[in-house]
Coordinates of C-alpha atoms in Angstrom, one line a residue:
Chain A
M30 CA 132.5 96.1 36.1
A31 CA 131.0 99.5 36.7
Q32 CA 134.5 101.1 36.8
T33 CA 134.8 100.6 33.0
H34 CA 131.8 102.8 32.3
T35 CA 132.6 106.1 30.8
Q36 CA 131.5 109.3 32.3
A37 CA 129.1 109.9 29.4
L38 CA 127.4 106.6 29.9
A39 CA 127.0 107.3 33.6
K40 CA 125.2 110.5 32.7
T41 CA 122.8 109.0 30.3
Q42 CA 122.2 105.7 31.9
A43 CA 119.2 106.9 33.9
E44 CA 117.3 107.5 30.6
T45 CA 118.6 104.4 28.8
L46 CA 118.3 102.1 31.7
S47 CA 115.2 100.3 30.7
Q48 CA 116.5 99.7 27.2
T49 CA 120.1 98.7 27.8
R50 CA 119.5 97.1 31.2
T51 CA 122.6 98.8 32.6
L52 CA 122.5 99.5 36.3
A53 CA 122.8 103.0 37.8
R54 CA 125.9 103.3 40.0
G55 CA 125.8 103.5 43.7
F56 CA 128.1 105.7 45.9
A57 CA 131.5 106.2 44.3
D58 CA 132.9 106.2 47.8
P59 CA 130.5 104.0 49.9
V60 CA 132.3 104.6 53.2
H61 CA 132.5 108.4 53.3
E62 CA 129.3 109.2 51.2
G63 CA 127.4 106.7 53.4
Q64 CA 128.7 108.4 56.5
A65 CA 127.9 111.9 55.3
V66 CA 124.3 110.9 54.4
F67 CA 123.9 109.2 57.7
R68 CA 125.2 112.2 59.6
A69 CA 122.8 114.4 57.7
A70 CA 119.9 112.1 58.7
M71 CA 121.2 111.9 62.3
E72 CA 121.2 115.7 62.5
A73 CA 117.8 115.9 60.8
L74 CA 116.2 113.7 63.4
S75 CA 118.0 115.3 66.3
R76 CA 116.9 118.8 65.2
P77 CA 113.4 118.1 63.9
G78 CA 112.0 120.4 61.3
R79 CA 115.3 122.1 60.6
L80 CA 116.4 121.9 56.9
R81 CA 119.9 120.7 56.1
P82 CA 121.7 120.3 52.8
L83 CA 122.0 116.8 51.3
A84 CA 124.3 116.7 48.3
T85 CA 124.6 113.6 46.2
A86 CA 126.0 112.7 42.8
L87 CA 123.7 109.6 42.4
V88 CA 121.7 109.3 39.2
P89 CA 119.2 106.6 40.2
P90 CA 116.4 105.4 37.9
A91 CA 113.4 107.8 38.1
P92 CA 111.1 108.1 40.0
L93 CA 113.6 107.3 42.7
T94 CA 115.1 110.7 43.4
P95 CA 118.9 111.1 44.1
E96 CA 118.2 112.1 47.7
L97 CA 115.9 109.1 48.2
A98 CA 118.5 106.8 46.7
A99 CA 121.2 108.3 48.9
L100 CA 119.3 107.7 52.1
A101 CA 118.4 104.2 50.9
L102 CA 122.0 103.3 50.2
A103 CA 123.2 104.8 53.5
L104 CA 120.6 103.1 55.7
I105 CA 119.1 100.0 54.3
D106 CA 120.7 96.6 53.7
A107 CA 119.7 92.9 53.8
D108 CA 118.5 93.3 57.4
T109 CA 115.9 95.9 56.6
P110 CA 112.7 95.0 54.7
V111 CA 111.8 97.9 52.4
W112 CA 108.4 98.9 51.1
L113 CA 108.1 100.9 47.9
D114 CA 105.0 103.0 47.0
A115 CA 103.1 102.6 43.8
P116 CA 105.2 104.9 41.5
L117 CA 108.4 103.3 42.6
R118 CA 107.0 99.8 42.3
A119 CA 105.8 100.6 38.8
E120 CA 109.4 101.0 37.6
P121 CA 111.3 97.7 37.7
A122 CA 114.6 99.5 37.4
V123 CA 114.0 101.0 40.9
A124 CA 113.7 97.6 42.5
A125 CA 116.7 96.4 40.5
F126 CA 118.8 99.3 41.7
L127 CA 117.8 98.8 45.3
R128 CA 118.3 95.1 45.2
F129 CA 121.7 95.3 43.7
H130 CA 123.1 98.1 45.8
T131 CA 121.5 97.3 49.2
G132 CA 120.5 93.7 49.1
A133 CA 117.3 94.6 50.9
P134 CA 114.2 92.5 50.7
L135 CA 111.4 94.4 49.0
V136 CA 108.1 93.6 50.7
D137 CA 104.5 94.0 49.5
A138 CA 102.9 94.5 52.9
P139 CA 103.7 98.0 54.4
D140 CA 103.4 96.7 58.0
R141 CA 106.4 94.4 57.4
A142 CA 108.7 97.2 56.3
A143 CA 111.5 98.7 58.4
F144 CA 111.8 101.5 55.7
A145 CA 109.3 102.8 53.3
L146 CA 110.4 104.8 50.3
I147 CA 107.7 107.1 49.1
A148 CA 107.9 109.0 45.8
D149 CA 104.4 110.3 45.8
P150 CA 103.9 111.6 49.4
A151 CA 100.4 113.1 48.6
R152 CA 99.1 109.5 48.2
C153 CA 101.1 108.0 51.1
P154 CA 99.1 105.1 52.6
A155 CA 97.7 105.7 56.0
F156 CA 100.3 105.8 58.7
T157 CA 98.5 103.1 60.5
D158 CA 99.4 100.7 57.7
F159 CA 103.0 100.8 58.8
T160 CA 104.4 99.2 62.0
P161 CA 104.7 101.6 65.0
G162 CA 106.7 99.1 67.1
T163 CA 105.5 97.5 70.3
P164 CA 105.4 98.9 73.8
A165 CA 108.3 96.6 74.8
Y166 CA 110.2 97.4 71.6
P167 CA 109.1 100.8 70.2
D168 CA 112.3 100.9 68.1
A169 CA 110.9 98.1 65.9
S170 CA 109.0 100.7 64.0
A171 CA 109.1 101.8 60.4
T172 CA 111.0 104.9 59.1
L173 CA 109.3 106.6 56.2
I174 CA 111.4 108.5 53.7
L175 CA 109.2 110.8 51.6
A176 CA 110.4 112.6 48.5
V177 CA 108.6 115.9 48.5
E178 CA 109.0 118.8 46.1
T179 CA 109.6 121.6 48.6
L180 CA 110.7 121.8 52.2
S181 CA 110.2 125.0 54.3
D182 CA 111.1 126.0 57.8
E183 CA 109.2 129.3 57.6
G184 CA 105.5 129.9 57.9
G185 CA 104.4 126.3 58.3
P186 CA 102.7 124.7 61.2
A187 CA 104.7 124.9 64.5
F188 CA 106.2 121.9 66.3
A189 CA 107.9 121.4 69.6
G190 CA 109.6 118.6 71.5
P191 CA 113.0 117.0 72.0
G192 CA 115.6 118.5 69.7
I193 CA 113.7 121.8 69.3
R194 CA 114.5 124.9 71.1
G195 CA 111.1 126.5 71.7
T196 CA 109.2 125.8 68.6
V197 CA 110.0 125.3 65.0
S198 CA 108.0 125.9 61.8
F199 CA 108.1 123.2 59.3
D200 CA 106.2 122.5 56.1
A201 CA 106.6 120.2 53.2
S202 CA 104.7 119.9 50.0
P203 CA 103.0 117.9 48.7
L204 CA 101.6 116.0 51.7
P205 CA 98.4 114.0 52.2
A206 CA 95.3 116.2 52.8
D207 CA 94.9 114.8 56.3
W208 CA 98.6 115.3 57.2
A209 CA 98.0 117.4 60.3
S210 CA 95.7 114.8 61.9
R211 CA 97.9 111.9 60.8
W212 CA 100.9 113.5 62.5
A213 CA 99.0 114.4 65.7
A214 CA 97.9 110.7 65.9
N215 CA 101.4 109.5 65.3
H216 CA 102.8 111.7 68.1
A217 CA 100.0 110.8 70.4
A218 CA 101.0 107.1 70.3
F219 CA 104.5 108.0 71.7
P220 CA 106.7 106.0 72.4
L221 CA 105.2 104.0 69.6
G222 CA 105.1 105.6 66.1
L223 CA 106.7 106.3 62.8
D224 CA 109.7 108.5 62.2
L225 CA 109.8 110.5 59.0
L226 CA 112.6 111.8 56.8
F227 CA 111.7 114.3 54.1
V228 CA 113.9 114.8 51.1
A229 CA 113.6 117.5 48.5
P230 CA 116.2 118.3 45.8
G231 CA 119.4 119.1 47.7
S232 CA 117.9 119.1 51.2
L233 CA 116.7 116.9 54.0
A234 CA 114.5 117.3 57.2
G235 CA 113.3 114.9 59.8
L236 CA 110.3 114.5 62.1
P237 CA 110.7 111.8 64.8
R238 CA 107.6 110.6 66.6
S239 CA 108.7 112.7 69.6
T240 CA 107.9 115.9 67.8
R241 CA 104.6 117.4 68.9
P242 CA 102.4 119.6 66.8
V243 CA 101.7 122.9 68.5
A244 CA 98.2 124.2 68.3
P245 CA 98.2 127.6 66.5
E246 CA 96.3 129.4 69.3
M247 CA 98.7 128.0 71.9
S248 CA 101.9 128.8 70.0
P249 CA 103.9 131.5 71.8
C250 CA 104.7 134.7 69.9
T251 CA 108.4 134.7 70.7
Chain B
M11 CA 128.6 90.2 50.8
N12 CA 128.2 93.9 50.5
P13 CA 127.6 94.9 46.8
Q14 CA 128.6 98.5 47.6
G15 CA 132.1 97.3 48.7
P16 CA 134.1 96.3 45.7
L17 CA 133.6 99.6 43.8
S18 CA 135.9 101.6 46.0
V19 CA 137.6 100.4 49.0
T20 CA 138.6 102.9 51.7
V21 CA 141.2 101.5 54.0
S22 CA 143.0 103.6 56.5
A23 CA 146.6 104.3 55.7
G24 CA 148.7 101.3 56.7
T25 CA 146.3 99.5 59.0
G26 CA 144.4 97.4 56.5
Y27 CA 141.2 98.2 58.3
N28 CA 138.1 99.9 57.0
F29 CA 137.7 103.5 57.9
A30 CA 137.1 103.7 61.7
Y31 CA 137.7 99.9 62.1
L32 CA 134.1 98.6 61.7
D33 CA 132.8 97.2 58.5
E34 CA 130.1 99.1 56.7
G35 CA 127.3 96.6 57.5
T36 CA 128.0 96.9 61.2
K37 CA 128.1 100.7 60.9
R38 CA 124.7 100.7 59.2
M39 CA 123.2 98.6 61.9
I40 CA 124.6 100.9 64.6
R41 CA 123.5 103.9 62.7
R42 CA 119.9 102.7 62.4
A43 CA 119.9 102.0 66.2
I44 CA 121.2 105.6 66.8
L45 CA 118.4 107.0 64.6
K46 CA 115.7 105.1 66.6
A47 CA 117.4 106.1 69.9
I48 CA 117.1 109.8 68.9
A49 CA 113.5 109.3 68.0
I50 CA 112.7 107.7 71.3
P51 CA 114.7 109.8 73.8
G52 CA 115.9 107.7 76.8
Y53 CA 114.8 104.4 75.4
Q54 CA 117.5 101.7 75.2
V55 CA 117.7 100.4 71.6
P56 CA 119.1 96.8 71.4
F57 CA 121.9 96.5 68.9
A58 CA 124.3 93.7 67.8
A59 CA 127.4 94.9 69.5
R60 CA 130.6 93.5 68.1
E61 CA 133.7 92.3 69.7
M62 CA 136.1 95.2 69.8
P63 CA 139.9 95.0 70.1
M64 CA 139.6 96.1 73.7
P65 CA 138.1 94.5 76.8
Y66 CA 134.5 95.1 77.9
G67 CA 134.5 97.9 80.4
W68 CA 137.0 99.9 78.4
G69 CA 134.4 101.6 76.3
T70 CA 133.5 99.1 73.6
G71 CA 130.0 100.6 73.4
G72 CA 131.2 104.1 73.1
V73 CA 133.8 103.2 70.6
Q74 CA 131.3 101.5 68.3
V75 CA 129.0 104.5 68.5
T76 CA 131.9 106.8 67.7
A77 CA 133.1 104.6 64.9
A78 CA 129.6 104.6 63.3
I79 CA 129.2 108.4 63.4
L80 CA 132.8 109.4 62.7
G81 CA 133.6 111.1 59.4
A82 CA 137.0 112.1 57.9
A83 CA 136.4 115.8 58.8
D84 CA 135.6 115.1 62.5
V85 CA 137.8 116.2 65.3
L86 CA 137.8 113.7 68.2
K87 CA 138.3 114.3 71.9
V88 CA 138.3 111.4 74.4
I89 CA 138.1 111.9 78.1
D90 CA 138.3 109.4 80.9
Q91 CA 136.9 110.7 84.2
G92 CA 137.4 114.2 82.7
A93 CA 141.1 113.6 81.8
D94 CA 142.5 113.6 78.3
D95 CA 145.7 111.9 79.4
T96 CA 144.7 108.7 81.1
T97 CA 145.2 105.2 79.7
N98 CA 141.6 104.7 78.4
A99 CA 141.5 108.1 76.7
V100 CA 144.9 107.9 75.1
S101 CA 144.2 104.4 73.8
I102 CA 140.9 105.2 72.3
R103 CA 142.3 108.4 70.7
R104 CA 145.2 106.4 69.2
F105 CA 142.8 103.7 68.0
F106 CA 140.9 106.2 65.9
T107 CA 144.0 108.0 64.8
A108 CA 145.3 104.7 63.5
T109 CA 142.1 103.3 62.0
A110 CA 140.4 106.5 60.8
G111 CA 143.3 108.9 60.4
I112 CA 141.2 111.7 61.8
A113 CA 142.3 114.7 63.8
T114 CA 142.2 114.6 67.6
T115 CA 142.2 117.3 70.2
T116 CA 142.1 117.8 73.9
R117 CA 140.3 121.1 73.6
T118 CA 136.6 120.8 74.3
A119 CA 135.6 123.7 72.1
D120 CA 137.6 122.3 69.0
A121 CA 136.0 118.8 69.1
T122 CA 133.1 117.8 67.0
V123 CA 132.8 114.3 68.6
I124 CA 133.7 113.9 72.3
Q125 CA 133.8 110.3 73.7
T126 CA 133.5 110.3 77.4
R127 CA 133.9 107.9 80.3
H128 CA 131.9 109.3 83.2
R129 CA 132.2 113.1 82.9
I130 CA 130.7 115.9 81.0
P131 CA 133.2 118.6 80.1
E132 CA 133.0 121.8 82.2
A133 CA 133.0 124.0 79.2
P134 CA 129.5 124.3 77.8
L135 CA 128.9 122.2 74.7
A136 CA 127.7 123.7 71.5
E137 CA 125.3 122.8 68.7
G138 CA 127.0 120.5 66.2
Q139 CA 129.0 118.7 68.8
V140 CA 128.2 115.1 69.7
L141 CA 128.9 113.7 73.2
V142 CA 129.3 109.9 73.2
Y143 CA 129.1 108.2 76.6
Q144 CA 130.7 104.8 77.5
V145 CA 128.1 103.0 79.5
P146 CA 128.7 99.9 81.6
I147 CA 125.1 99.1 82.7
P148 CA 122.5 100.9 80.7
E149 CA 119.4 99.7 82.6
P150 CA 118.7 102.0 85.6
L151 CA 116.4 99.4 87.1
R152 CA 118.8 96.5 86.8
F153 CA 119.9 96.4 90.5
L154 CA 116.3 96.6 91.5
E155 CA 114.9 94.0 89.1
P156 CA 117.5 91.6 87.5
R157 CA 115.1 90.2 84.9
E158 CA 115.3 91.9 81.5
T159 CA 111.8 90.7 80.6
E160 CA 110.5 92.5 83.7
T161 CA 112.5 95.8 83.3
R162 CA 111.3 95.9 79.7
Q163 CA 107.7 95.7 80.9
L164 CA 108.4 98.4 83.5
H165 CA 109.7 100.8 80.8
A166 CA 106.8 99.9 78.5
L167 CA 104.3 100.8 81.3
A168 CA 106.4 103.8 82.5
E169 CA 106.2 102.1 85.9
Y170 CA 109.1 103.6 87.8
G171 CA 107.8 103.3 91.3
L172 CA 110.7 101.0 92.2
M173 CA 113.2 103.7 91.5
H174 CA 111.3 106.1 93.7
V175 CA 111.2 103.5 96.5
K176 CA 115.0 103.1 96.1
L177 CA 115.5 106.9 96.5
Y178 CA 113.1 106.9 99.4
E179 CA 115.0 104.2 101.1
D180 CA 118.1 106.3 100.7
I181 CA 116.3 109.1 102.6
A182 CA 115.0 106.7 105.3
R183 CA 118.5 105.3 105.9
H184 CA 120.7 108.3 105.4
G185 CA 118.4 111.3 105.8
H186 CA 119.2 112.4 102.2
I187 CA 119.3 110.8 98.7
A188 CA 122.8 109.1 99.0
T189 CA 123.1 108.2 95.3
T190 CA 126.0 110.3 94.0
Y191 CA 126.7 108.9 90.5
A192 CA 124.6 107.1 87.9
Y193 CA 121.8 109.2 89.4
P194 CA 118.6 108.3 87.5
V195 CA 117.0 110.9 85.2
E196 CA 113.7 111.2 83.4
V197 CA 114.1 112.1 79.7
A198 CA 111.6 114.2 77.9
G199 CA 108.9 113.3 80.5
R200 CA 108.8 109.6 79.6
Y201 CA 111.7 107.2 80.0
V202 CA 113.8 106.9 83.1
M203 CA 117.5 106.5 82.1
D204 CA 120.8 105.8 83.6
P205 CA 123.1 108.7 82.7
S206 CA 126.1 106.3 82.9
P207 CA 128.2 106.6 86.1
T208 CA 128.8 110.3 85.8
P209 CA 128.8 112.1 89.1
K210 CA 125.3 113.6 89.7
F211 CA 127.2 116.9 89.6
D212 CA 127.0 116.6 85.8
N213 CA 123.3 115.8 85.6
P214 CA 122.1 119.4 85.2
K215 CA 124.4 119.7 82.2
M216 CA 122.4 117.0 80.4
D217 CA 119.2 119.2 80.6
D218 CA 118.5 121.4 77.5
C219 CA 122.0 120.7 76.2
P220 CA 122.7 122.1 72.7
A221 CA 124.8 119.0 71.8
L222 CA 123.5 115.6 70.9
Q223 CA 124.2 113.0 73.6
L224 CA 124.6 109.3 72.5
F225 CA 125.1 106.4 75.0
G226 CA 126.7 103.1 74.0
A227 CA 126.9 100.0 76.1
G228 CA 128.9 97.3 74.4
R229 CA 128.6 94.4 76.7
E230 CA 124.9 95.0 77.4
K231 CA 124.3 95.8 73.7
R232 CA 122.2 98.9 74.1
I233 CA 122.3 102.4 72.5
Y234 CA 120.3 105.3 73.8
A235 CA 120.2 109.0 73.2
I236 CA 119.2 112.5 74.4
P237 CA 118.5 114.8 71.5
P238 CA 119.6 118.4 71.9
Y239 CA 117.4 120.8 73.9
T240 CA 115.6 118.0 75.7
R241 CA 114.3 118.1 79.2
V242 CA 116.3 115.9 81.5
R243 CA 115.0 115.8 85.0
S244 CA 116.9 114.1 87.9
L245 CA 114.4 112.1 89.9
D246 CA 113.7 113.6 93.4
F247 CA 110.9 114.4 95.9
E248 CA 109.2 117.7 96.7
D249 CA 110.7 117.7 100.2
H250 CA 114.0 116.3 99.1
P251 CA 114.8 118.1 95.9
F252 CA 117.7 117.1 93.7
R253 CA 121.0 118.8 94.7
V254 CA 124.5 118.4 93.3
Q255 CA 127.7 118.0 95.3
S256 CA 129.4 121.2 96.3
F257 CA 133.1 121.6 97.2
D258 CA 134.3 123.7 100.1
R259 CA 137.5 124.8 98.3
P260 CA 138.5 125.8 94.7
C261 CA 140.8 123.7 92.4
A262 CA 144.3 123.7 93.9
L263 CA 145.9 124.3 90.4
C264 CA 143.6 126.8 88.6
G265 CA 141.4 128.1 91.4
A266 CA 138.2 127.2 89.6
E267 CA 135.1 127.1 91.7
G268 CA 131.8 125.4 90.9
V269 CA 133.6 122.6 89.0
Y270 CA 133.9 118.9 89.8
L271 CA 137.1 118.2 91.8
D272 CA 139.2 115.0 92.1
E273 CA 141.1 114.2 95.3
V274 CA 144.8 113.5 94.7
V275 CA 146.7 111.9 97.5
L276 CA 150.2 113.5 97.7
D277 CA 152.1 111.5 100.3
D278 CA 151.5 108.8 102.9
A279 CA 151.3 111.5 105.7
G280 CA 147.7 112.5 104.8
G281 CA 148.7 115.2 102.3
R282 CA 146.1 115.7 99.6
M283 CA 144.9 118.2 97.1
F284 CA 141.7 118.7 95.2
V285 CA 142.1 119.5 91.5
C286 CA 139.7 119.9 88.5
S287 CA 138.7 116.5 87.1
D288 CA 138.4 118.1 83.7
T289 CA 142.0 118.5 82.7
D290 CA 141.3 120.6 79.6
H291 CA 139.3 123.1 81.6
C292 CA 142.0 123.3 84.2
E293 CA 144.8 123.8 81.7
T294 CA 142.9 126.4 79.7
R295 CA 142.3 128.3 82.9
R296 CA 145.9 128.1 84.0
V297 CA 147.2 129.3 80.6
E298 CA 144.7 132.2 80.7
T299 CA 145.8 133.1 84.2
R300 CA 149.5 133.0 83.2
R301 CA 148.8 135.2 80.2
D302 CA 146.9 137.7 82.4
E303 CA 149.7 137.8 84.9
T304 CA 152.3 138.3 82.1
R305 CA 150.2 141.0 80.6
R306 CA 149.9 142.7 84.0
A307 CA 153.6 142.4 84.7
D308 CA 154.4 143.8 81.3
G309 CA 152.0 146.7 81.8
H310 CA 153.6 147.5 85.2
T311 CA 157.1 147.8 83.8
G312 CA 155.9 149.7 80.8
E313 CA 157.1 147.1 78.2
A314 CA 155.0 146.1 75.2
A315 CA 153.7 142.6 75.3

């Protein structure tokens, strides 16, 4: 059992994973860590564009980042088909980690996924490849979790909408080149659309489909 | 079988239940529904509501939402028609004290999670607080159109003419909109939503509220949400604008005006009084009044407080 692993092994297991076929550990305390990560995600989606801390001790197999792994363990399970982007799919240890700890079916077609984990957000497939829900069931839509390098709530493009008092600036990097038009199209389809969670080392932010990009010339000065 | 389970088992002291009663798989399912509800304000997300150890109508939906969001550091307040000390509120508070071992309070300002049955506290809510409503019938169009397949289409098409006809019929019959509770609202300019049977007096508090508002209907298996700072408009007509109830007297106990009052029958000879429905608000005001009076009295006799 994982409990017999020494602390030292736990630290180095990420590097040695492919050789020794040991499995990186999940949450030490699934109940409270899962709750804390969910609450961070709930806050992130209810206050779009605002950065909040996300601390985790997970050491998942790269390129799965600790934050990506934390959200995956907190939100996905056997009921949620998961799609992995190319870098995550290229590392079999990632699929093994997710299969063992969550039991989630990993799907090849992005439009079948309830959650998509994206380690290379600059090359994220078109948003239209994922399912936006149906007019009768807009909740049956995908949630994308993107591991970016940096998150910023200063100086980026402005957003408004539910959860935002006035407007909020939000920027993440790297993002696809056509990010602005992608997000505008995603919001325009409301109530259909994708919901995005962004993770960077130690932090988290959310953009639900209800968040509207504010055109720069129309953005108020206050 | 949950592979995350056996590594570490968190059971609440003495009860043998998982933290906050629900198993982790159920919590994840409810949590995912909550996230979608937040992303689509006012839309009712179906969820697989569980049997709870309390009857339907006692807040099984609210309890499941609360159980799914609750953490060990949360401070829980539960109100039933504004009161902290009625059966439903006391039972639910005890339920979470027993199964989650968390702190509870009756003070609105001290709570991080407030579960409510049919009132919004008088004290303004703050960022970081979550208000969880117990909802009996989440579908605002249900009494106008009994078929779920139809109401779902109406929401999909944003076709809310039926609701306006209903409000119009109120005016035709009574001369004013006679709906006084569960007064329909439009959330973020899109979905028409039932605010649960709160008095319409509380509807304006939902608009642009700094706290997150979550709604759970256990029997009907729906979760919906109003994110913070979201426009919530009570439906009305230009010539019949939305208006809240007003009371012609202050609270008989604390003297508060502009709050929602309950009628209390005192005897069988027609004696009655009107008191704050929000017991915490009333008590806080009475304590403050008494402190002020004591201070004034002390000042008058020249003694130090």
